[in-house]
Amino acid sequence: MKLAAFCGQRPVFTVMVTLIAVILGLNSLDRLPIDLMPEVDYPTVRISASYEGAGPEEVESQVVERIENAVAPVAGVESIESTSAEGQGDVILSFAWGTDLDAAANDIRERIDRILPNLPDGVERPRLRFIDMSDRPVMVLGLASDLDPIELRRLAEDRVRDRLERIPGVGSVDIWGGLEREIEIAVDRGRLQAVGLALEDVRSALADADFEVAAGTREEGRHERGLRVPGRVTDLDTLATVVVGRGEDGARIRLADIAEVRDTHERETRRIRVDGVQGIRLGVRARTDANTVETARALRSEIEQLREDMPQIGLLVVRDTAVYIERSMANLGRTILFGGVLALLVMLVFMRDFRAAAVAGVAIPVSLVTTFTLVYFAGFTLNLMTLGGMALGVGLMVDNAIVVLESILARRERGMPAYRAAVEGTSEVAPAVTASTLTTLAIFLPLIFLEGLAGALFSQLAWVVGFALVASLLVAFTVVPMLAARLPQQRRRGPPRWYKRLEWGYRRLLSGALKQRGAVMVLAFSVVALAMALVPRLGTELMPDTDEGDLRISFEWEPGISLEFMDERMQHLEQQVLEHVPEVEHWDSSSGTGGFRAGGGHTSRIDMALVPLTERQRSTEEVADSLRREFANEVPGAEVRVRARGMRMMRGGAGADGEELSISVYGYQRETLDQIAKRIESLIEGVDGVTDVSFSMDDSSPEERLVIDRVRAADLNVPVSRIADTIEAAVAGARAGLYRAQGGEEVAIQVRLAQARQIEMEELLDLTVPSGDGEQIALRNVVDVVDGESPLTIERRDRQRVTTVVANIGERDLGSVVADVRDELAGLPLPRGYGWWIGGEYEEQAEALRQLTITLMLAVLLVYMVMASLYESLRNPFVVMFTVPFAGVGAVLMLWLTGTTINAQSFIGIIMLAGIVVNNGILIVDRANRSLRAGAPPRQAVLIAGRRRLRPVLMTSLTTGLALAPLAIGFGEGAEAQAPMARSVLGGLISGTLITLVVIPLVFTLMHRRRGGVVAGN
């Protein structure tokens, strides 16, 4: 081989080129960003619109439906989902994977701009938000202090958030909890009526008094002087003297005469406690292109500086996702190291020469380090997929070097000169080594073209492993022959005694199998059939759960419950939960509404960060099961759900609280939807593995509807909008301007009745509203009160109302649970126009497994086509392909024995098997063909091939398998994500190697028969 000959003659050149590649790789490694997973941009856009004071039905009809109709024609939209709640509406657009979201977002903005004039006046401009895997905060902080809660909130907004957002890599800082300052004008109802004014008069007067006008410029000689009319209220005493009207005698009525001016805070809707202390929670989100670990390190440094600069506050890191990432990467790095050491030990056992083993072993570090260059220039991150691909390929990287070195050493032992042995030994196995590498590479080609979530996750893995294999092939053809030619001549030593016995036993086994060829083949294919029958028992899921130590327990109270009641109950529940979870490191609790999602005002939750996995006896899922047993049906007045939050970011279709199972019921009438949903809820509660069942329209909130009589209002010349504004101002309050405090802080001024939340309905109806004629008309003359109920949220899908039944899955895989749920719901009677479908994570899982199945078939076909091209034969590749089904036997058995499901990770391992296990078959068939061409009969040819190729087959299989063993064990943080892939490959290698050594020779003899002294088909 010319390449091996050139490198053998130019050792310095070879070493320098190798060192250049290694130095570039090390430099790239130092610059690589670190993250948990590859960046996944879900093709999803959320449109949020705020309509303060509006109920869910008003939000649906006046805001959400209009937005849905406007954006429905956007190119690429696959589904439209929406949620309407009190004061908030969300519309979620799901696009086809590969859609240009920036262009789609521009189209959405244009279409929303067109309908803005048609939206109600109180609707804020709708906001667009992209949904991706990095949407979760990289760090959650707790802020507590003895300061006034209003001052603490201002400090968090003005100083803490500002300093954190200046850190490179930080995208935004969300603040939850605390109290926001407000200037309240508490109007006395009796005084208001006594002076003959309406609330609208007060609000209008205050709004007119809040102004600041630039009146132009005036020339004075050579100078120009600007004119400004300041009118902002900067003093509360001055605000109290604002004239809001005149009495019947013409006397001025000041604000202080009818109202009290209070420097207070907005109505508290959410209460936060961090480690038991009431305070504020901050969620720090990283930019999508940021290095999560580097950003977290910079955050930690800034937090320490904040503690020094502001000793009056306590700043606590509640959760830091970068810590889990760092531990996972470190654990995966150790796995690669252990795998490499085990591979080296295998070579030492077979070669019994440390220097020879080191020559082959040099392929591992050179290939690994060189691969970092590709990772860097391709724009990838160092994550569980890229680093996991390297861990998976450790054994593969040394296989080519082993085969080449084995061929060279065999010639050296027969007394051939070193340089000649290096060149001829490399040349002999070069076709087989190239073929085996190309077949393995062919496996990864379909992975690169995967679409959807599977493509986003595994394309980087395919590139990394593929590049590492190419690097190992180059090392095997350049560095290995060059170093092998310089190994000192050793005295010829025969194989060790244990290997002689193994070889003798294998020859007897193969000879016996050749005599009973038919029976052996029937037995082999029976084993394959039994393994295939075992596949349905494995179960399916999208991704394996990871133990990130992140746990949430949620409490859903009855609608309309007060924040004070929830907070009082939560203080007792927090202590009970902590008694059952000694593994807690930090925790925070929240009660009430908040966040960017619609709804949730009657819910509470406790989020817990557990100590690292190595420091506790129970997994996060075991802790969740314990809490579920302890608190389910044990909290009066609340529905309790517990969720171990691992890999939630991958489940774009999961419920709001991370539920895996989601059943949507569609139709038209809300009452009918509720009845069907309740029936589904009762049916699936008995399914094994289903926990925490609930549905979205389970509760309604009691309400009093003040229906305006439009005819009477018209007769009395009272505008309908003025009636609604008066009622809103009386209870909810109406904004009447801004108060400019010291330091430039602008505080909203709100006008409402004193003790508005405790007002009796009769007192409210006694309020007056000015007519167009200047008369004061009592509300009871134009308003009728009707008792009713309002849904807390209204959900829609594809512009049709739906009710969603959600549930968690415990101790079973999602695929098996869905199968049982389908059986339970198969006979459910439904009215015409109504139906149900299973969505959520299951939709993503079904699509991912469908694509992976197609990828597997394409990969097998590509492997065959590559071998056929290399051998210029259709028959020999067909013989080699018999290794694939026998490898599947071991993969299925390994998954079954370890309790591993068929998920995206294990499926990728099965796909990779198709390219890995054929390498052993290639070695045997290639050697058998050489014997055939030399004139040996087929039986003798396979016996020679088996004996000559037994050692390299065992060495390559053992190095690959043992290098995977630490990964397959799945010990340590982050290992659960890669363990299924490693287990399927390891199991397939074991069965593929053992069965291939016997079955492939049998198939070869069946396909090659002498006819008239000529080898048929050769």
PDB file of C-alpha atoms in Angstrom, residues 38-44 75-79 93-101 131-133 449-457 459 542 649-653 843-845 847-848 850-851:
ATOM      1  CA  PRO A  38     -27.583  19.989  21.252  1.00  0.00           C
ATOM      2  CA  GLU A  39     -29.491  23.164  20.546  1.00  0.00           C
ATOM      3  CA  VAL A  40     -33.026  22.250  19.518  1.00  0.00           C
ATOM      4  CA  ASP A  41     -35.231  25.006  18.153  1.00  0.00           C
ATOM      5  CA  TYR A  42     -38.763  23.692  18.288  1.00  0.00           C
ATOM      6  CA  PRO A  43     -40.726  24.985  15.286  1.00  0.00           C
ATOM      7  CA  THR A  44     -43.164  26.607  17.675  1.00  0.00           C
ATOM      8  CA  ALA A  75     -47.109  29.179   5.439  1.00  0.00           C
ATOM      9  CA  GLY A  76     -45.929  26.032   7.239  1.00  0.00           C
ATOM     10  CA  VAL A  77     -48.440  26.055  10.105  1.00  0.00           C
ATOM     11  CA  GLU A  78     -49.358  22.487  11.070  1.00  0.00           C
ATOM     12  CA  SER A  79     -51.544  23.134  14.116  1.00  0.00           C
ATOM     13  CA  LEU A  93     -48.429  27.872  16.343  1.00  0.00           C
ATOM     14  CA  SER A  94     -46.666  24.609  15.503  1.00  0.00           C
ATOM     15  CA  PHE A  95     -44.766  24.570  12.208  1.00  0.00           C
ATOM     16  CA  ALA A  96     -43.236  21.801  10.138  1.00  0.00           C
ATOM     17  CA  TRP A  97     -39.629  21.025  11.055  1.00  0.00           C
ATOM     18  CA  GLY A  98     -37.287  22.949   8.821  1.00  0.00           C
ATOM     19  CA  THR A  99     -39.548  26.012   8.552  1.00  0.00           C
ATOM     20  CA  ASP A 100     -37.727  29.354   8.555  1.00  0.00           C
ATOM     21  CA  LEU A 101     -39.114  30.671  11.842  1.00  0.00           C
ATOM     22  CA  ILE A 131     -40.007  27.979  22.262  1.00  0.00           C
ATOM     23  CA  ASP A 132     -36.777  26.004  22.472  1.00  0.00           C
ATOM     24  CA  MET A 133     -34.988  23.571  24.769  1.00  0.00           C
ATOM     25  CA  PHE A 449     -30.825  13.576   7.208  1.00  0.00           C
ATOM     26  CA  LEU A 450     -33.185  12.789  10.084  1.00  0.00           C
ATOM     27  CA  GLU A 451     -35.909  15.379  10.600  1.00  0.00           C
ATOM     28  CA  GLY A 452     -37.754  16.479  13.687  1.00  0.00           C
ATOM     29  CA  LEU A 453     -36.559  16.093  17.234  1.00  0.00           C
ATOM     30  CA  ALA A 454     -34.586  12.925  16.450  1.00  0.00           C
ATOM     31  CA  GLY A 455     -32.686  14.726  13.701  1.00  0.00           C
ATOM     32  CA  ALA A 456     -31.892  17.709  15.906  1.00  0.00           C
ATOM     33  CA  LEU A 457     -30.528  15.426  18.621  1.00  0.00           C
ATOM     34  CA  SER A 459     -27.232  14.461  13.640  1.00  0.00           C
ATOM     35  CA  LEU A 542     -39.333   8.974  23.520  1.00  0.00           C
ATOM     36  CA  MET A 649     -37.011  20.162  27.897  1.00  0.00           C
ATOM     37  CA  MET A 650     -37.184  17.457  25.250  1.00  0.00           C
ATOM     38  CA  ARG A 651     -40.865  16.993  25.558  1.00  0.00           C
ATOM     39  CA  GLY A 652     -42.220  19.886  23.619  1.00  0.00           C
ATOM     40  CA  GLY A 653     -45.700  18.411  23.513  1.00  0.00           C
ATOM     41  CA  GLU A 843     -47.155  12.381  19.210  1.00  0.00           C
ATOM     42  CA  GLU A 844     -43.468  13.286  19.218  1.00  0.00           C
ATOM     43  CA  GLN A 845     -42.531   9.727  20.208  1.00  0.00           C
ATOM     44  CA  GLU A 847     -43.040  10.473  14.824  1.00  0.00           C
ATOM     45  CA  ALA A 848     -39.480   9.942  16.101  1.00  0.00           C
ATOM     46  CA  ARG A 850     -41.351   6.156  12.673  1.00  0.00           C
ATOM     47  CA  GLN A 851     -38.445   8.139  11.268  1.00  0.00           C
TER      48      GLN A 851
END
